[in-house]
mmCIF file with all atom_site columns, C-alpha atoms in Angstrom:
data_model
loop_
_atom_site.group_PDB
_atom_site.id
_atom_site.type_symbol
_atom_site.label_atom_id
_atom_site.label_alt_id
_atom_site.label_comp_id
_atom_site.label_asym_id
_atom_site.label_entity_id
_atom_site.label_seq_id
_atom_site.pdbx_PDB_ins_code
_atom_site.Cartn_x
_atom_site.Cartn_y
_atom_site.Cartn_z
_atom_site.occupancy
_atom_site.B_iso_or_equiv
_atom_site.pdbx_formal_charge
_atom_site.auth_seq_id
_atom_site.auth_comp_id
_atom_site.auth_asym_id
_atom_site.auth_atom_id
_atom_site.pdbx_PDB_model_num
ATOM 1   C CA . MET R 1 1   ? 22.807  7.295   -6.216  1.00 0.00 ? 23  MET R CA 1
ATOM 2   C CA . ILE R 1 2   ? 19.176  7.161   -5.120  1.00 0.00 ? 24  ILE R CA 1
ATOM 3   C CA . PHE R 1 3   ? 19.782  3.807   -3.452  1.00 0.00 ? 25  PHE R CA 1
ATOM 4   C CA . GLY R 1 4   ? 23.033  3.445   -1.534  1.00 0.00 ? 26  GLY R CA 1
ATOM 5   C CA . GLU R 1 5   ? 25.832  1.632   -3.363  1.00 0.00 ? 27  GLU R CA 1
ATOM 6   C CA . LYS R 1 6   ? 25.468  -1.509  -1.275  1.00 0.00 ? 28  LYS R CA 1
ATOM 7   C CA . TYR R 1 7   ? 21.787  -1.974  -2.105  1.00 0.00 ? 29  TYR R CA 1
ATOM 8   C CA . TYR R 1 8   ? 22.162  -3.652  -5.509  1.00 0.00 ? 30  TYR R CA 1
ATOM 9   C CA . LYS R 1 9   ? 24.998  -5.850  -4.203  1.00 0.00 ? 31  LYS R CA 1
ATOM 10  C CA . ILE R 1 10  ? 22.677  -7.135  -1.485  1.00 0.00 ? 32  ILE R CA 1
ATOM 11  C CA . LEU R 1 11  ? 19.923  -7.756  -4.058  1.00 0.00 ? 33  LEU R CA 1
ATOM 12  C CA . SER R 1 12  ? 22.323  -9.703  -6.301  1.00 0.00 ? 34  SER R CA 1
ATOM 13  C CA . LYS R 1 13  ? 23.172  -12.058 -3.411  1.00 0.00 ? 35  LYS R CA 1
ATOM 14  C CA . LEU R 1 14  ? 19.548  -13.018 -2.763  1.00 0.00 ? 36  LEU R CA 1
ATOM 15  C CA . SER R 1 15  ? 18.646  -16.596 -3.677  1.00 0.00 ? 37  SER R CA 1
ATOM 16  C CA . PRO R 1 16  ? 16.695  -17.110 -6.935  1.00 0.00 ? 38  PRO R CA 1
ATOM 17  C CA . TRP R 1 17  ? 13.319  -17.585 -5.219  1.00 0.00 ? 39  TRP R CA 1
ATOM 18  C CA . ARG R 1 18  ? 13.838  -14.415 -3.172  1.00 0.00 ? 40  ARG R CA 1
ATOM 19  C CA . GLN R 1 19  ? 14.821  -12.443 -6.285  1.00 0.00 ? 41  GLN R CA 1
ATOM 20  C CA . SER R 1 20  ? 11.752  -13.792 -8.050  1.00 0.00 ? 42  SER R CA 1
ATOM 21  C CA . LEU R 1 21  ? 9.419   -12.767 -5.232  1.00 0.00 ? 43  LEU R CA 1
ATOM 22  C CA . PHE R 1 22  ? 11.065  -9.347  -5.000  1.00 0.00 ? 44  PHE R CA 1
ATOM 23  C CA . ALA R 1 23  ? 10.448  -8.760  -8.729  1.00 0.00 ? 45  ALA R CA 1
ATOM 24  C CA . LEU R 1 24  ? 6.944   -10.241 -8.504  1.00 0.00 ? 46  LEU R CA 1
ATOM 25  C CA . VAL R 1 25  ? 5.832   -7.804  -5.794  1.00 0.00 ? 47  VAL R CA 1
ATOM 26  C CA . LEU R 1 26  ? 7.065   -4.876  -7.913  1.00 0.00 ? 48  LEU R CA 1
ATOM 27  C CA . ALA R 1 27  ? 5.405   -6.315  -11.045 1.00 0.00 ? 49  ALA R CA 1
ATOM 28  C CA . GLN R 1 28  ? 2.076   -6.766  -9.255  1.00 0.00 ? 50  GLN R CA 1
ATOM 29  C CA . ARG R 1 29  ? 2.290   -3.176  -8.027  1.00 0.00 ? 51  ARG R CA 1
ATOM 30  C CA . GLN R 1 30  ? 2.769   -1.984  -11.639 1.00 0.00 ? 52  GLN R CA 1
ATOM 31  C CA . TYR R 1 31  ? -0.196  -3.961  -13.010 1.00 0.00 ? 53  TYR R CA 1
ATOM 32  C CA . ALA R 1 32  ? -2.431  -0.859  -13.254 1.00 0.00 ? 54  ALA R CA 1
ATOM 33  C CA . ASN R 1 33  ? 0.244   0.956   -15.312 1.00 0.00 ? 55  ASN R CA 1
ATOM 34  C CA . TYR R 1 34  ? 0.314   -1.898  -17.828 1.00 0.00 ? 56  TYR R CA 1
ATOM 35  C CA . VAL R 1 35  ? -3.492  -2.207  -17.994 1.00 0.00 ? 57  VAL R CA 1
ATOM 36  C CA . LEU R 1 36  ? -3.950  1.504   -18.687 1.00 0.00 ? 58  LEU R CA 1
ATOM 37  C CA . TRP R 1 37  ? -1.263  1.368   -21.400 1.00 0.00 ? 59  TRP R CA 1
ATOM 38  C CA . CYS R 1 38  ? -3.131  -1.558  -23.016 1.00 0.00 ? 60  CYS R CA 1
ATOM 39  C CA . GLU R 1 39  ? -6.385  0.409   -22.933 1.00 0.00 ? 61  GLU R CA 1
ATOM 40  C CA . VAL R 1 40  ? -4.799  3.496   -24.536 1.00 0.00 ? 62  VAL R CA 1
ATOM 41  C CA . ASN R 1 41  ? -3.017  1.423   -27.196 1.00 0.00 ? 63  ASN R CA 1
ATOM 42  C CA . ASP R 1 42  ? -5.838  -1.069  -27.747 1.00 0.00 ? 64  ASP R CA 1
ATOM 43  C CA . VAL R 1 43  ? -3.676  -4.075  -26.815 1.00 0.00 ? 65  VAL R CA 1
ATOM 44  C CA . LYS R 1 44  ? -6.422  -6.671  -26.579 1.00 0.00 ? 66  LYS R CA 1
ATOM 45  C CA . GLY R 1 45  ? -5.687  -9.587  -24.277 1.00 0.00 ? 67  GLY R CA 1
ATOM 46  C CA . GLY R 1 46  ? -2.704  -7.819  -22.662 1.00 0.00 ? 68  GLY R CA 1
ATOM 47  C CA . PRO R 1 47  ? -4.188  -7.263  -19.181 1.00 0.00 ? 69  PRO R CA 1
ATOM 48  C CA . LYS R 1 48  ? -5.488  -10.847 -19.086 1.00 0.00 ? 70  LYS R CA 1
ATOM 49  C CA . ALA R 1 49  ? -2.074  -12.218 -20.124 1.00 0.00 ? 71  ALA R CA 1
ATOM 50  C CA . TYR R 1 50  ? -0.238  -10.081 -17.538 1.00 0.00 ? 72  TYR R CA 1
ATOM 51  C CA . ASP R 1 51  ? -2.691  -11.121 -14.829 1.00 0.00 ? 73  ASP R CA 1
ATOM 52  C CA . LYS R 1 52  ? -2.365  -14.796 -15.771 1.00 0.00 ? 74  LYS R CA 1
ATOM 53  C CA . THR R 1 53  ? 1.437   -14.544 -15.553 1.00 0.00 ? 75  THR R CA 1
ATOM 54  C CA . LEU R 1 54  ? 1.158   -12.881 -12.127 1.00 0.00 ? 76  LEU R CA 1
ATOM 55  C CA . LYS R 1 55  ? -1.212  -15.598 -10.891 1.00 0.00 ? 77  LYS R CA 1
ATOM 56  C CA . SER R 1 56  ? 1.058   -18.386 -12.195 1.00 0.00 ? 78  SER R CA 1
ATOM 57  C CA . LEU R 1 57  ? 3.982   -16.883 -10.285 1.00 0.00 ? 79  LEU R CA 1
ATOM 58  C CA . TRP R 1 58  ? 2.036   -16.425 -7.046  1.00 0.00 ? 80  TRP R CA 1
ATOM 59  C CA . ASP R 1 59  ? 0.879   -20.058 -7.358  1.00 0.00 ? 81  ASP R CA 1
ATOM 60  C CA . PHE R 1 60  ? 4.457   -21.144 -8.075  1.00 0.00 ? 82  PHE R CA 1
ATOM 61  C CA . HIS R 1 61  ? 5.663   -19.505 -4.852  1.00 0.00 ? 83  HIS R CA 1
ATOM 62  C CA . SER R 1 62  ? 2.688   -20.677 -2.758  1.00 0.00 ? 84  SER R CA 1
ATOM 63  C CA . ASP R 1 63  ? 3.297   -24.371 -3.389  1.00 0.00 ? 85  ASP R CA 1
ATOM 64  C CA . LYS R 1 64  ? 6.843   -25.691 -3.654  1.00 0.00 ? 86  LYS R CA 1
ATOM 65  C CA . PHE R 1 65  ? 5.537   -28.964 -5.119  1.00 0.00 ? 87  PHE R CA 1
ATOM 66  C CA . ASN R 1 66  ? 3.839   -27.189 -8.021  1.00 0.00 ? 88  ASN R CA 1
ATOM 67  C CA . HIS R 1 67  ? 4.252   -28.332 -11.628 1.00 0.00 ? 89  HIS R CA 1
ATOM 68  C CA . ILE R 1 68  ? 4.089   -24.901 -13.239 1.00 0.00 ? 90  ILE R CA 1
ATOM 69  C CA . ASP R 1 69  ? 6.226   -24.596 -16.358 1.00 0.00 ? 91  ASP R CA 1
ATOM 70  C CA . LEU R 1 70  ? 7.507   -21.037 -16.069 1.00 0.00 ? 92  LEU R CA 1
ATOM 71  C CA . GLU R 1 71  ? 9.196   -21.117 -19.472 1.00 0.00 ? 93  GLU R CA 1
ATOM 72  C CA . LYS R 1 72  ? 5.795   -21.793 -21.023 1.00 0.00 ? 94  LYS R CA 1
ATOM 73  C CA . VAL R 1 73  ? 4.239   -19.044 -18.862 1.00 0.00 ? 95  VAL R CA 1
ATOM 74  C CA . LEU R 1 74  ? 6.785   -16.526 -20.172 1.00 0.00 ? 96  LEU R CA 1
ATOM 75  C CA . GLU R 1 75  ? 6.325   -17.744 -23.746 1.00 0.00 ? 97  GLU R CA 1
ATOM 76  C CA . GLU R 1 76  ? 2.570   -17.140 -23.539 1.00 0.00 ? 98  GLU R CA 1
ATOM 77  C CA . PHE R 1 77  ? 3.105   -13.608 -22.234 1.00 0.00 ? 99  PHE R CA 1
ATOM 78  C CA . GLU R 1 78  ? 5.763   -12.627 -24.776 1.00 0.00 ? 100 GLU R CA 1
ATOM 79  C CA . PRO R 1 79  ? 3.339   -11.560 -27.569 1.00 0.00 ? 101 PRO R CA 1
ATOM 80  C CA . TYR R 1 80  ? 2.050   -8.841  -25.225 1.00 0.00 ? 102 TYR R CA 1
ATOM 81  C CA . LEU R 1 81  ? 5.448   -7.320  -24.507 1.00 0.00 ? 103 LEU R CA 1
ATOM 82  C CA . LEU R 1 82  ? 6.111   -3.899  -25.933 1.00 0.00 ? 104 LEU R CA 1
ATOM 83  C CA . ASP R 1 83  ? 8.436   -3.897  -28.915 1.00 0.00 ? 105 ASP R CA 1
ATOM 84  C CA . ASP R 1 84  ? 11.192  -1.747  -27.426 1.00 0.00 ? 106 ASP R CA 1
ATOM 85  C CA . GLU R 1 85  ? 13.006  -1.676  -30.762 1.00 0.00 ? 107 GLU R CA 1
ATOM 86  C CA . LYS R 1 86  ? 10.411  0.898   -31.760 1.00 0.00 ? 108 LYS R CA 1
ATOM 87  C CA . MET R 1 87  ? 12.247  4.160   -32.465 1.00 0.00 ? 109 MET R CA 1
ATOM 88  C CA . GLU R 1 88  ? 9.916   6.520   -30.647 1.00 0.00 ? 110 GLU R CA 1
ATOM 89  C CA . LEU R 1 89  ? 8.683   5.342   -27.258 1.00 0.00 ? 111 LEU R CA 1
ATOM 90  C CA . SER R 1 90  ? 6.044   7.463   -25.545 1.00 0.00 ? 112 SER R CA 1
ATOM 91  C CA . VAL R 1 91  ? 6.064   8.005   -21.774 1.00 0.00 ? 113 VAL R CA 1
ATOM 92  C CA . GLY R 1 92  ? 3.166   5.529   -21.524 1.00 0.00 ? 114 GLY R CA 1
ATOM 93  C CA . ASP R 1 93  ? 5.186   2.977   -23.488 1.00 0.00 ? 115 ASP R CA 1
ATOM 94  C CA . LEU R 1 94  ? 7.998   3.318   -20.970 1.00 0.00 ? 116 LEU R CA 1
ATOM 95  C CA . PHE R 1 95  ? 5.668   2.716   -17.999 1.00 0.00 ? 117 PHE R CA 1
ATOM 96  C CA . SER R 1 96  ? 4.470   -0.445  -19.765 1.00 0.00 ? 118 SER R CA 1
ATOM 97  C CA . LEU R 1 97  ? 8.069   -1.480  -20.403 1.00 0.00 ? 119 LEU R CA 1
ATOM 98  C CA . ASP R 1 98  ? 8.945   -1.038  -16.698 1.00 0.00 ? 120 ASP R CA 1
ATOM 99  C CA . ALA R 1 99  ? 6.020   -3.243  -15.674 1.00 0.00 ? 121 ALA R CA 1
ATOM 100 C CA . THR R 1 100 ? 6.843   -6.010  -18.144 1.00 0.00 ? 122 THR R CA 1
ATOM 101 C CA . LEU R 1 101 ? 10.552  -5.895  -17.252 1.00 0.00 ? 123 LEU R CA 1
ATOM 102 C CA . SER R 1 102 ? 9.658   -6.492  -13.607 1.00 0.00 ? 124 SER R CA 1
ATOM 103 C CA . LEU R 1 103 ? 7.294   -9.327  -14.511 1.00 0.00 ? 125 LEU R CA 1
ATOM 104 C CA . SER R 1 104 ? 9.842   -10.962 -16.830 1.00 0.00 ? 126 SER R CA 1
ATOM 105 C CA . ALA R 1 105 ? 12.503  -10.633 -14.102 1.00 0.00 ? 127 ALA R CA 1
ATOM 106 C CA . ALA R 1 106 ? 10.260  -12.554 -11.691 1.00 0.00 ? 128 ALA R CA 1
ATOM 107 C CA . VAL R 1 107 ? 10.193  -15.490 -14.142 1.00 0.00 ? 129 VAL R CA 1
ATOM 108 C CA . LEU R 1 108 ? 13.842  -15.242 -15.223 1.00 0.00 ? 130 LEU R CA 1
ATOM 109 C CA . ALA R 1 109 ? 15.061  -15.310 -11.603 1.00 0.00 ? 131 ALA R CA 1
ATOM 110 C CA . ILE R 1 110 ? 13.800  -18.901 -11.491 1.00 0.00 ? 132 ILE R CA 1
ATOM 111 C CA . ILE R 1 111 ? 14.560  -20.181 -14.997 1.00 0.00 ? 133 ILE R CA 1
ATOM 112 C CA . LEU R 1 112 ? 17.895  -18.404 -15.584 1.00 0.00 ? 134 LEU R CA 1
ATOM 113 C CA . HIS R 1 113 ? 18.899  -17.041 -12.151 1.00 0.00 ? 135 HIS R CA 1
ATOM 114 C CA . GLU R 1 114 ? 21.766  -14.916 -13.343 1.00 0.00 ? 136 GLU R CA 1
ATOM 115 C CA . GLY R 1 115 ? 21.536  -12.852 -10.153 1.00 0.00 ? 137 GLY R CA 1
ATOM 116 C CA . GLU R 1 116 ? 20.537  -9.536  -11.701 1.00 0.00 ? 138 GLU R CA 1
ATOM 117 C CA . GLU R 1 117 ? 16.792  -10.073 -11.819 1.00 0.00 ? 139 GLU R CA 1
ATOM 118 C CA . ALA R 1 118 ? 15.883  -8.289  -8.560  1.00 0.00 ? 140 ALA R CA 1
ATOM 119 C CA . GLU R 1 119 ? 18.035  -5.327  -9.548  1.00 0.00 ? 141 GLU R CA 1
ATOM 120 C CA . MET R 1 120 ? 16.364  -5.235  -12.974 1.00 0.00 ? 142 MET R CA 1
ATOM 121 C CA . ALA R 1 121 ? 12.915  -5.032  -11.336 1.00 0.00 ? 143 ALA R CA 1
ATOM 122 C CA . SER R 1 122 ? 14.106  -2.532  -8.734  1.00 0.00 ? 144 SER R CA 1
ATOM 123 C CA . ARG R 1 123 ? 15.499  -0.162  -11.355 1.00 0.00 ? 145 ARG R CA 1
ATOM 124 C CA . ALA R 1 124 ? 12.393  -0.533  -13.561 1.00 0.00 ? 146 ALA R CA 1
ATOM 125 C CA . SER R 1 125 ? 10.017  0.318   -10.729 1.00 0.00 ? 147 SER R CA 1
ATOM 126 C CA . LEU R 1 126 ? 12.097  3.260   -9.524  1.00 0.00 ? 148 LEU R CA 1
ATOM 127 C CA . SER R 1 127 ? 12.592  4.662   -13.021 1.00 0.00 ? 149 SER R CA 1
ATOM 128 C CA . GLY R 1 128 ? 8.809   4.809   -13.480 1.00 0.00 ? 150 GLY R CA 1
ATOM 129 C CA . VAL R 1 129 ? 8.437   6.901   -10.326 1.00 0.00 ? 151 VAL R CA 1
ATOM 130 C CA . VAL R 1 130 ? 11.265  9.241   -11.415 1.00 0.00 ? 152 VAL R CA 1
ATOM 131 C CA . ARG R 1 131 ? 9.845   9.583   -14.949 1.00 0.00 ? 153 ARG R CA 1
ATOM 132 C CA . LYS R 1 132 ? 6.384   10.481  -13.631 1.00 0.00 ? 154 LYS R CA 1
ATOM 133 C CA . LEU R 1 133 ? 7.865   13.154  -11.355 1.00 0.00 ? 155 LEU R CA 1
ATOM 134 C CA . GLU R 1 134 ? 9.974   14.665  -14.110 1.00 0.00 ? 156 GLU R CA 1
ATOM 135 C CA . GLN R 1 135 ? 7.080   14.539  -16.538 1.00 0.00 ? 157 GLN R CA 1
ATOM 136 C CA . GLU R 1 136 ? 4.768   16.358  -14.107 1.00 0.00 ? 158 GLU R CA 1
ATOM 137 C CA . GLY R 1 137 ? 7.376   18.950  -13.148 1.00 0.00 ? 159 GLY R CA 1
ATOM 138 C CA . ASP R 1 138 ? 8.662   19.204  -16.714 1.00 0.00 ? 160 ASP R CA 1
ATOM 139 C CA . THR R 1 139 ? 12.202  19.282  -15.339 1.00 0.00 ? 161 THR R CA 1
ATOM 140 C CA . GLU R 1 140 ? 15.140  16.986  -14.631 1.00 0.00 ? 162 GLU R CA 1
ATOM 141 C CA . LEU R 1 141 ? 16.062  16.640  -10.990 1.00 0.00 ? 163 LEU R CA 1
ATOM 142 C CA . SER R 1 142 ? 19.374  15.612  -9.421  1.00 0.00 ? 164 SER R CA 1
ATOM 143 C CA . ASP R 1 143 ? 19.533  12.322  -7.476  1.00 0.00 ? 165 ASP R CA 1
ATOM 144 C CA . GLU R 1 144 ? 19.595  14.295  -4.249  1.00 0.00 ? 166 GLU R CA 1
ATOM 145 C CA . GLU R 1 145 ? 16.530  16.344  -5.225  1.00 0.00 ? 167 GLU R CA 1
ATOM 146 C CA . LEU R 1 146 ? 14.725  13.167  -6.303  1.00 0.00 ? 168 LEU R CA 1
ATOM 147 C CA . ARG R 1 147 ? 15.594  11.377  -3.062  1.00 0.00 ? 169 ARG R CA 1
ATOM 148 C CA . ASN R 1 148 ? 13.942  14.202  -1.135  1.00 0.00 ? 170 ASN R CA 1
ATOM 149 C CA . THR R 1 149 ? 10.597  13.920  -2.920  1.00 0.00 ? 171 THR R CA 1
ATOM 150 C CA . PRO R 1 150 ? 7.815   12.012  -1.110  1.00 0.00 ? 172 PRO R CA 1
ATOM 151 C CA . GLU R 1 151 ? 7.254   9.834   -4.213  1.00 0.00 ? 173 GLU R CA 1
ATOM 152 C CA . VAL R 1 152 ? 10.847  8.599   -4.522  1.00 0.00 ? 174 VAL R CA 1
ATOM 153 C CA . ASP R 1 153 ? 11.180  8.337   -0.739  1.00 0.00 ? 175 ASP R CA 1
ATOM 154 C CA . GLY R 1 154 ? 8.056   6.149   -0.701  1.00 0.00 ? 176 GLY R CA 1
ATOM 155 C CA . GLU R 1 155 ? 9.389   3.918   -3.490  1.00 0.00 ? 177 GLU R CA 1
ATOM 156 C CA . VAL R 1 156 ? 12.795  3.514   -1.836  1.00 0.00 ? 178 VAL R CA 1
ATOM 157 C CA . ASN R 1 157 ? 11.250  2.710   1.546   1.00 0.00 ? 179 ASN R CA 1
ATOM 158 C CA . PHE R 1 158 ? 8.843   0.213   -0.036  1.00 0.00 ? 180 PHE R CA 1
ATOM 159 C CA . GLN R 1 159 ? 11.701  -1.627  -1.745  1.00 0.00 ? 181 GLN R CA 1
ATOM 160 C CA . ILE R 1 160 ? 13.899  -1.616  1.367   1.00 0.00 ? 182 ILE R CA 1
ATOM 161 C CA . GLU R 1 161 ? 11.054  -2.997  3.493   1.00 0.00 ? 183 GLU R CA 1
ATOM 162 C CA . LEU R 1 162 ? 10.472  -5.697  0.865   1.00 0.00 ? 184 LEU R CA 1
ATOM 163 C CA . LEU R 1 163 ? 14.167  -6.615  0.869   1.00 0.00 ? 185 LEU R CA 1
ATOM 164 C CA . GLU R 1 164 ? 14.262  -6.790  4.676   1.00 0.00 ? 186 GLU R CA 1
ATOM 165 C CA . ILE R 1 165 ? 11.228  -9.110  4.785   1.00 0.00 ? 187 ILE R CA 1
ATOM 166 C CA . LEU R 1 166 ? 12.808  -11.424 2.191   1.00 0.00 ? 188 LEU R CA 1
ATOM 167 C CA . GLU R 1 167 ? 16.198  -11.478 3.893   1.00 0.00 ? 189 GLU R CA 1
ATOM 168 C CA . LYS R 1 168 ? 14.805  -12.637 7.204   1.00 0.00 ? 190 LYS R CA 1
ATOM 169 C CA . SER R 1 169 ? 12.089  -15.025 5.956   1.00 0.00 ? 191 SER R CA 1
ATOM 170 C CA . GLN R 1 170 ? 12.049  -18.652 4.969   1.00 0.00 ? 192 GLN R CA 1
ATOM 171 C CA . ARG R 1 171 ? 10.137  -19.772 1.919   1.00 0.00 ? 193 ARG R CA 1
ATOM 172 C CA . SER R 1 172 ? 6.536   -20.501 2.903   1.00 0.00 ? 194 SER R CA 1
ATOM 173 C CA . PRO R 1 173 ? 2.948   -20.056 1.709   1.00 0.00 ? 195 PRO R CA 1
ATOM 174 C CA . GLU R 1 174 ? 2.498   -17.545 4.587   1.00 0.00 ? 196 GLU R CA 1
ATOM 175 C CA . LEU R 1 175 ? 5.355   -15.398 3.295   1.00 0.00 ? 197 LEU R CA 1
ATOM 176 C CA . THR R 1 176 ? 3.903   -15.477 -0.223  1.00 0.00 ? 198 THR R CA 1
ATOM 177 C CA . ARG R 1 177 ? 0.492   -14.397 1.112   1.00 0.00 ? 199 ARG R CA 1
ATOM 178 C CA . LYS R 1 178 ? 2.060   -11.577 3.137   1.00 0.00 ? 200 LYS R CA 1
ATOM 179 C CA . LEU R 1 179 ? 3.990   -10.316 0.094   1.00 0.00 ? 201 LEU R CA 1
ATOM 180 C CA . TYR R 1 180 ? 0.911   -10.572 -2.111  1.00 0.00 ? 202 TYR R CA 1
ATOM 181 C CA . GLU R 1 181 ? -0.993  -8.322  0.319   1.00 0.00 ? 203 GLU R CA 1
ATOM 182 C CA . MET R 1 182 ? 1.952   -5.905  0.334   1.00 0.00 ? 204 MET R CA 1
ATOM 183 C CA . SER R 1 183 ? 2.064   -5.865  -3.476  1.00 0.00 ? 205 SER R CA 1
ATOM 184 C CA . LEU R 1 184 ? -1.559  -4.708  -3.733  1.00 0.00 ? 206 LEU R CA 1
ATOM 185 C CA . ASN R 1 185 ? -0.366  -1.454  -2.127  1.00 0.00 ? 207 ASN R CA 1
ATOM 186 C CA . GLY R 1 186 ? -3.864  -0.289  -1.190  1.00 0.00 ? 208 GLY R CA 1
ATOM 187 C CA . GLY R 1 187 ? -4.930  -0.472  -4.839  1.00 0.00 ? 209 GLY R CA 1
ATOM 188 C CA . MET R 1 188 ? -2.334  2.072   -5.978  1.00 0.00 ? 210 MET R CA 1
ATOM 189 C CA . SER R 1 189 ? 0.469   1.427   -8.460  1.00 0.00 ? 211 SER R CA 1
ATOM 190 C CA . ASN R 1 190 ? 4.030   2.651   -7.896  1.00 0.00 ? 212 ASN R CA 1
ATOM 191 C CA . ILE R 1 191 ? 3.191   5.832   -9.842  1.00 0.00 ? 213 ILE R CA 1
ATOM 192 C CA . GLY R 1 192 ? -0.113  6.430   -8.095  1.00 0.00 ? 214 GLY R CA 1
ATOM 193 C CA . LEU R 1 193 ? -2.489  4.922   -10.665 1.00 0.00 ? 215 LEU R CA 1
ATOM 194 C CA . SER R 1 194 ? -5.514  2.921   -9.634  1.00 0.00 ? 216 SER R CA 1
ATOM 195 C CA . LEU R 1 195 ? -7.881  0.704   -11.609 1.00 0.00 ? 217 LEU R CA 1
ATOM 196 C CA . GLU R 1 196 ? -10.788 1.639   -9.351  1.00 0.00 ? 218 GLU R CA 1
#
């Protein structure tokens, strides 16, 4: 277990808006991964659609009296989702899938709130970091070996800090702004990509 056993239980008990914000921060941090996948695969309109979905969610959380129809937001983004029924998925495809899973989870936490959305985003973001490490080292590592790498340690600490902020905060525009700043992660994605 890279995260302790209790971690996902705690995530599942978060309220829907907290789960949504948790997933949103991780989705924003994976934006560069999705954009680069779109460029490689010539997915026109994908980055714009992802960015629009992100902005709609940040607006949704900034103003509790908003009239944003999140079902419609998700519907508009759906054409740009990777078809994961495809038999052969490349490593780049999987990074794109992780990003879109996190973004979808941020919407679904509000419209469905089944309680697994934050975990879905958490696992997607972490799996990207693990995949990149294993791809670079061309080897599979045990959970213990992974946990001791700076990359996985950084991802775990980022997610734990995010969880702690959400647990102790009330819903407010200030919290949303703080989390937005955190999500930008100094311009680096969870796997170290930058659009600069």
